[in-house]
PDB file of C-alpha atoms and ligand atoms in Angstrom:
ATOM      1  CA  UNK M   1     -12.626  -4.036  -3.450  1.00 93.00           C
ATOM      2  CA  UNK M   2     -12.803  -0.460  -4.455  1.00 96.00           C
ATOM      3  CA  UNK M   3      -9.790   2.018  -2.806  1.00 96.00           C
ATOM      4  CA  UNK M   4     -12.281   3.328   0.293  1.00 96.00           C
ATOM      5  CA  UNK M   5     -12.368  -0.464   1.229  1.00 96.00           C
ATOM      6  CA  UNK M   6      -8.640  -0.945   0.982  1.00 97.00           C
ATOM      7  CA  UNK M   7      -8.464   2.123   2.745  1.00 97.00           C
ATOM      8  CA  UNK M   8     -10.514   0.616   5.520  1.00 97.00           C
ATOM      9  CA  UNK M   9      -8.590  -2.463   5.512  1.00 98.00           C
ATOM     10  CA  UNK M  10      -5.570  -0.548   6.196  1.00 98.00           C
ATOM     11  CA  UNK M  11      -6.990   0.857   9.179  1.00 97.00           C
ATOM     12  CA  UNK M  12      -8.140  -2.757  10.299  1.00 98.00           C
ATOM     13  CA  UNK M  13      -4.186  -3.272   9.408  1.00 98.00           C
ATOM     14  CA  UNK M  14      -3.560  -0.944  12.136  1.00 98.00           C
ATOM     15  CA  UNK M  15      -5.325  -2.279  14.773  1.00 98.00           C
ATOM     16  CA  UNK M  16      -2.481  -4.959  14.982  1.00 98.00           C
ATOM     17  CA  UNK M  17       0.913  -2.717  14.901  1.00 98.00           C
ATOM     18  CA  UNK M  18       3.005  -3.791  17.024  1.00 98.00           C
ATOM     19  CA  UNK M  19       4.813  -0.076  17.884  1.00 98.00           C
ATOM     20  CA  UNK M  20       5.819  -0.410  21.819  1.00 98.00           C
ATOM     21  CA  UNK M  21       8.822   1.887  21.108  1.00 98.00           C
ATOM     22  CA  UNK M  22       7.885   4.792  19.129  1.00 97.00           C
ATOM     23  CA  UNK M  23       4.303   4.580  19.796  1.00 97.00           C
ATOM     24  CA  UNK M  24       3.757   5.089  15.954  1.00 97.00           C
ATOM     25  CA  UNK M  25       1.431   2.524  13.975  1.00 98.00           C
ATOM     26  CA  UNK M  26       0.833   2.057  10.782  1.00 98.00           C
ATOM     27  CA  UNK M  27      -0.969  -0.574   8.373  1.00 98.00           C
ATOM     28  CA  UNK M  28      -0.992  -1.430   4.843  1.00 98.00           C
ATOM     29  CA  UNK M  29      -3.449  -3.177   2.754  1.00 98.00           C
ATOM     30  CA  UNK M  30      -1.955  -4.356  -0.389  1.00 98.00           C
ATOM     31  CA  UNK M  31      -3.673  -5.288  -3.650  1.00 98.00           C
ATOM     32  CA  UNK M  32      -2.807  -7.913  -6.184  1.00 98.00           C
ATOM     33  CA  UNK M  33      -3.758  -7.307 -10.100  1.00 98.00           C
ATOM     34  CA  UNK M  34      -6.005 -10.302  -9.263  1.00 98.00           C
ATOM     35  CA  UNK M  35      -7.770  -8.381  -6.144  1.00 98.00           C
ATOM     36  CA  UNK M  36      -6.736 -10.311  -3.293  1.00 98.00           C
ATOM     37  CA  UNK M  37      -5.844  -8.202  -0.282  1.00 98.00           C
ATOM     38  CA  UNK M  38      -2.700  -8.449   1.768  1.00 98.00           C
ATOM     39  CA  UNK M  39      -2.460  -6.780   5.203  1.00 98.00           C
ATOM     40  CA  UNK M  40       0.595  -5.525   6.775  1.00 98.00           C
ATOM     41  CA  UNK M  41       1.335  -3.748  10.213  1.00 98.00           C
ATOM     42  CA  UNK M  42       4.497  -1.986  11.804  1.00 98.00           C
ATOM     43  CA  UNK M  43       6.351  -4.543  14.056  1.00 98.00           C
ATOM     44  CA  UNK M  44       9.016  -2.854  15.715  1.00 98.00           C
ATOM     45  CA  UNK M  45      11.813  -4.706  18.080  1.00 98.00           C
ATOM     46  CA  UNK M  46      14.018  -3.954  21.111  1.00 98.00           C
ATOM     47  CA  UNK M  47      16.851  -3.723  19.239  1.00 98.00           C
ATOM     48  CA  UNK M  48      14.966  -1.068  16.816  1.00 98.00           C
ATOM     49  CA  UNK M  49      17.105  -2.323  13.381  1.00 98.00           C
ATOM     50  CA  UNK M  50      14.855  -5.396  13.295  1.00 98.00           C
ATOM     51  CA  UNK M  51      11.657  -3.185  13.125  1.00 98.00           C
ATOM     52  CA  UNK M  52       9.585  -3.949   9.626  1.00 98.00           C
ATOM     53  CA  UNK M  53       7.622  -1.439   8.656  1.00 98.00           C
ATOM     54  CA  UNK M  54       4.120  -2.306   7.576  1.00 98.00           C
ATOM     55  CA  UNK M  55       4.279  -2.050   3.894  1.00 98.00           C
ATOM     56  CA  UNK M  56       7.441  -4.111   3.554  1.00 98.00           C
ATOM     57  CA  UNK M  57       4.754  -6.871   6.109  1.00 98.00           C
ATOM     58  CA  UNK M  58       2.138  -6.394   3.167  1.00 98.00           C
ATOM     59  CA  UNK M  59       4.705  -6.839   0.590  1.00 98.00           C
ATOM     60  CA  UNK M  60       6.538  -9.753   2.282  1.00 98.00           C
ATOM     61  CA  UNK M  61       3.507 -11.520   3.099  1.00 98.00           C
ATOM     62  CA  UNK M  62       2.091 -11.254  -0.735  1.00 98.00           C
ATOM     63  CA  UNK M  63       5.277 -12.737  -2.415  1.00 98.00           C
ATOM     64  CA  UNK M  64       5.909 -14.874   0.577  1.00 98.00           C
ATOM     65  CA  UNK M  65       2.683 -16.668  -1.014  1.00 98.00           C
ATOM     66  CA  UNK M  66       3.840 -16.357  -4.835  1.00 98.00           C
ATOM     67  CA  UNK M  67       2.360 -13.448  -5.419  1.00 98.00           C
ATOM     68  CA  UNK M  68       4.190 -11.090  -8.316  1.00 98.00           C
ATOM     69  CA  UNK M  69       1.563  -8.387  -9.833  1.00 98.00           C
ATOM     70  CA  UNK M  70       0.433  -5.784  -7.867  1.00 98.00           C
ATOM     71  CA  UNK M  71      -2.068  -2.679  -8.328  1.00 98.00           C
ATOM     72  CA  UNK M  72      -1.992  -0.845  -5.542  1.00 98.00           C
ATOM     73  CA  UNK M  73      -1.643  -0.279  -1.747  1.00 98.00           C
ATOM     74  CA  UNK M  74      -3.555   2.463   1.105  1.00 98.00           C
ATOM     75  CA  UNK M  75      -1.433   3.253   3.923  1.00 98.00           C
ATOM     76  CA  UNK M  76      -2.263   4.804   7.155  1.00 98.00           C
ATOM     77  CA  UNK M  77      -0.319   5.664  10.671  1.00 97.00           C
ATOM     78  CA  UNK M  78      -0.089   7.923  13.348  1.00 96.00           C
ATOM     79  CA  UNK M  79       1.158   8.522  16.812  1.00 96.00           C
ATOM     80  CA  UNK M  80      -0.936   6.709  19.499  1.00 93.00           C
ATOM     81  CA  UNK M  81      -3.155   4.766  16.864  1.00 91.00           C
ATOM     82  CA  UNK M  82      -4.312   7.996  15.538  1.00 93.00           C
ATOM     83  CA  UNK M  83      -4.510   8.675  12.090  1.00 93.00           C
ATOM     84  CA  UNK M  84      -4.140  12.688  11.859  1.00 91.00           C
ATOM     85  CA  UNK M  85      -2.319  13.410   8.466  1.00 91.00           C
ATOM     86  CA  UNK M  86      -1.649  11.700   5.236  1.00 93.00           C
ATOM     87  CA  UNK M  87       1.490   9.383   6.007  1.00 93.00           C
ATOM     88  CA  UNK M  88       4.012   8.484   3.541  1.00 97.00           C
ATOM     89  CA  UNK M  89       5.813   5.297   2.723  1.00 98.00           C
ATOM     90  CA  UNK M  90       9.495   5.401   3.679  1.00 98.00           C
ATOM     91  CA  UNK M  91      12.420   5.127   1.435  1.00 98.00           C
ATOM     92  CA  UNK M  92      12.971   1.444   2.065  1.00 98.00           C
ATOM     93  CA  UNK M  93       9.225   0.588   1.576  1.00 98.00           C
ATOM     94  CA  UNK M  94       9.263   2.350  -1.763  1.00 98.00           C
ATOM     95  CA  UNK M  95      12.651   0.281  -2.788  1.00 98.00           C
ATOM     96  CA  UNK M  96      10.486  -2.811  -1.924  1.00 98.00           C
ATOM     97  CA  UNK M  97       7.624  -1.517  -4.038  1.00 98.00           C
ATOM     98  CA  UNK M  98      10.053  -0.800  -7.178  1.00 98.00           C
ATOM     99  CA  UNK M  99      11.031  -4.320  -6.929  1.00 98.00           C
ATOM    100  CA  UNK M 100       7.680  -5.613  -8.272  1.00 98.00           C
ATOM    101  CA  UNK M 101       5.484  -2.568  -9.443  1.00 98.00           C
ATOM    102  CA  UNK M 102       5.455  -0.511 -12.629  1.00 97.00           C
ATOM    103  CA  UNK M 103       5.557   3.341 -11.977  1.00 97.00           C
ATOM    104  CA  UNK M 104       2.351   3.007 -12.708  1.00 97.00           C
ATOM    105  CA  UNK M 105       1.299   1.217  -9.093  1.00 98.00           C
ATOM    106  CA  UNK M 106      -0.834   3.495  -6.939  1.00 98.00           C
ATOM    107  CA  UNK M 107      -0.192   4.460  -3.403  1.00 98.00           C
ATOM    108  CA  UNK M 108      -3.017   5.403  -1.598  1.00 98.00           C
ATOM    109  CA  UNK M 109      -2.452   7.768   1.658  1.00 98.00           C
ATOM    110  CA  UNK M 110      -4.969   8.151   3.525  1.00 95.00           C
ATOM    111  CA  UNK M 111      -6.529  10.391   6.973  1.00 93.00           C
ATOM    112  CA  UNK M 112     -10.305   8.287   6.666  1.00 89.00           C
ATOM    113  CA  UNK M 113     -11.343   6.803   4.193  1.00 85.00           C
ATOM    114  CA  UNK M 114     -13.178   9.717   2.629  1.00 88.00           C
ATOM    115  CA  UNK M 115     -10.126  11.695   2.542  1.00 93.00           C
ATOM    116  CA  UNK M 116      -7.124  10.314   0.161  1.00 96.00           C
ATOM    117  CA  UNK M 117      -4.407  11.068  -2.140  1.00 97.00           C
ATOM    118  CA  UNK M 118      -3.140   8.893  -4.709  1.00 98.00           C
ATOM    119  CA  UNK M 119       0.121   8.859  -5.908  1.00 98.00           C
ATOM    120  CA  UNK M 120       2.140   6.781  -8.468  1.00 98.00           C
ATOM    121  CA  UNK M 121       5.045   4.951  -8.135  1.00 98.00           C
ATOM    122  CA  UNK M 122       7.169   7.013 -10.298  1.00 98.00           C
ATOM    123  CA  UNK M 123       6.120  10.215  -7.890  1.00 98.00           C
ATOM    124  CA  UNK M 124       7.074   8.672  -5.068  1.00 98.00           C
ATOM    125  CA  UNK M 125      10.177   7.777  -5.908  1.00 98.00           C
ATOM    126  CA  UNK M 126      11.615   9.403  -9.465  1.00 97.00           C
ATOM    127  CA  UNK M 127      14.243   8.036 -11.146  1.00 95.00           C
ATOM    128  CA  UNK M 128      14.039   4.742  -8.911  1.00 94.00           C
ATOM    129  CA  UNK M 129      16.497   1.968  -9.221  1.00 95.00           C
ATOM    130  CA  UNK M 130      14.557  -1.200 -10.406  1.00 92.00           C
ATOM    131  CA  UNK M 131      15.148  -4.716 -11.375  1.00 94.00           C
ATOM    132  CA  UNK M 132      15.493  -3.347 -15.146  1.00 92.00           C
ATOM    133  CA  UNK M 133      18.373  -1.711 -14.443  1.00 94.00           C
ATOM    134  CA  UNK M 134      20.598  -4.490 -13.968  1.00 92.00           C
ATOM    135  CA  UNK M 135      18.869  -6.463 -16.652  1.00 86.00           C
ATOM    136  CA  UNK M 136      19.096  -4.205 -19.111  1.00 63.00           C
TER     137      UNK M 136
HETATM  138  N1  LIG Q 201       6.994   2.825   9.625  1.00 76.66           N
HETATM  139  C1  LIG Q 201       6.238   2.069   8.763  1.00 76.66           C
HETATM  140  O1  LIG Q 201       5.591   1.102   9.167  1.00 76.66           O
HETATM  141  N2  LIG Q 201       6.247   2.410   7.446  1.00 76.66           N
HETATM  142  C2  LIG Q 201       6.966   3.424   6.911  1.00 76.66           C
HETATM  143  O2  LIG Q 201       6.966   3.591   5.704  1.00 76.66           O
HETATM  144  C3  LIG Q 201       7.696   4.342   7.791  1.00 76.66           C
HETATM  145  C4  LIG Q 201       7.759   3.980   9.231  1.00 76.66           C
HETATM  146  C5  LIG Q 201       7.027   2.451  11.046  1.00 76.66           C
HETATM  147  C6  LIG Q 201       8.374   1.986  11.532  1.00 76.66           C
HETATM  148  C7  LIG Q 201       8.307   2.286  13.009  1.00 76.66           C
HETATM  149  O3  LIG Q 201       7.714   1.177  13.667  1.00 76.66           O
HETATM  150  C8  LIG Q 201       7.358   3.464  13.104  1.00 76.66           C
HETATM  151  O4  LIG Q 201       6.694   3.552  11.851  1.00 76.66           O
HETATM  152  C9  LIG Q 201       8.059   4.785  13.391  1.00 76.66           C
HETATM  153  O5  LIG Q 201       9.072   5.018  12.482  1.00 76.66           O
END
């Protein structure tokens, strides 16, 4: 799967948010170094602190199932199921991410799947805390 696919599969991702509250949905489709795909939604709660947002899904989902390695993930979201800017992981998400990627792990925003940025892992969050750091 090239990155306009996961792309796509992030907006397929999106189709299943579960965002009653804020009305804000997002998906995720997450890549292994192996190339299987792991989707991940938004699924907020009435007592809002529960909410997961759809990367950490992706994520939780992947190592839920052993997975360790991966390459790269597309995100999308908007208001209303509407993609109309690039959206950006949150702080948490990009925690999560520094857990098992190298800086070198991509993360794809997206608007459609013609129209993408990708960052690394190190530009998205610089000067991260990792597992290495209390290892080391
Ligand atoms: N959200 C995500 O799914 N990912 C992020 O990185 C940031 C925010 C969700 C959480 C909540 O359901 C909605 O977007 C509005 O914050």
């Amino acid at each position: 799967m090239n990155r306009e696919e996961l792309v796509r599969s992030a907006f397929a991702a999106m189709q299943n948010a579960y965002a009653p509250y804020s009305g804000y949905t997002v998906g995720a489709a997450l890549m292994t170094r192996s190339g299987k795909v792991y989707l991940g939604c938004n699924i907020e709660n009435a007592a809002y602190g529960p909410t997961n947002c759809a990367e950490r899904t992706a994520f939780f989902k992947a190592v839920s199932e052993g997975e360790r390695e991966f390459s790269m993930i597309a995100v999308v979201g908007g208001k209303g199921g509407k993609v109309n800017s690039l959206f950006v992981p949150c702080g948490v998400c990009r925690q999560v991410m520094a857990e098992f990627c190298d800086g070198d792990f991509e993360i794809i925003v997206a608007e459609n799947e013609k129209n993408y940025k990708i960052f690394t892992l190190s530009e998205m969050l610089p000067m991260g805390f990792s597992p290495k750091n209390i290892t080391e």
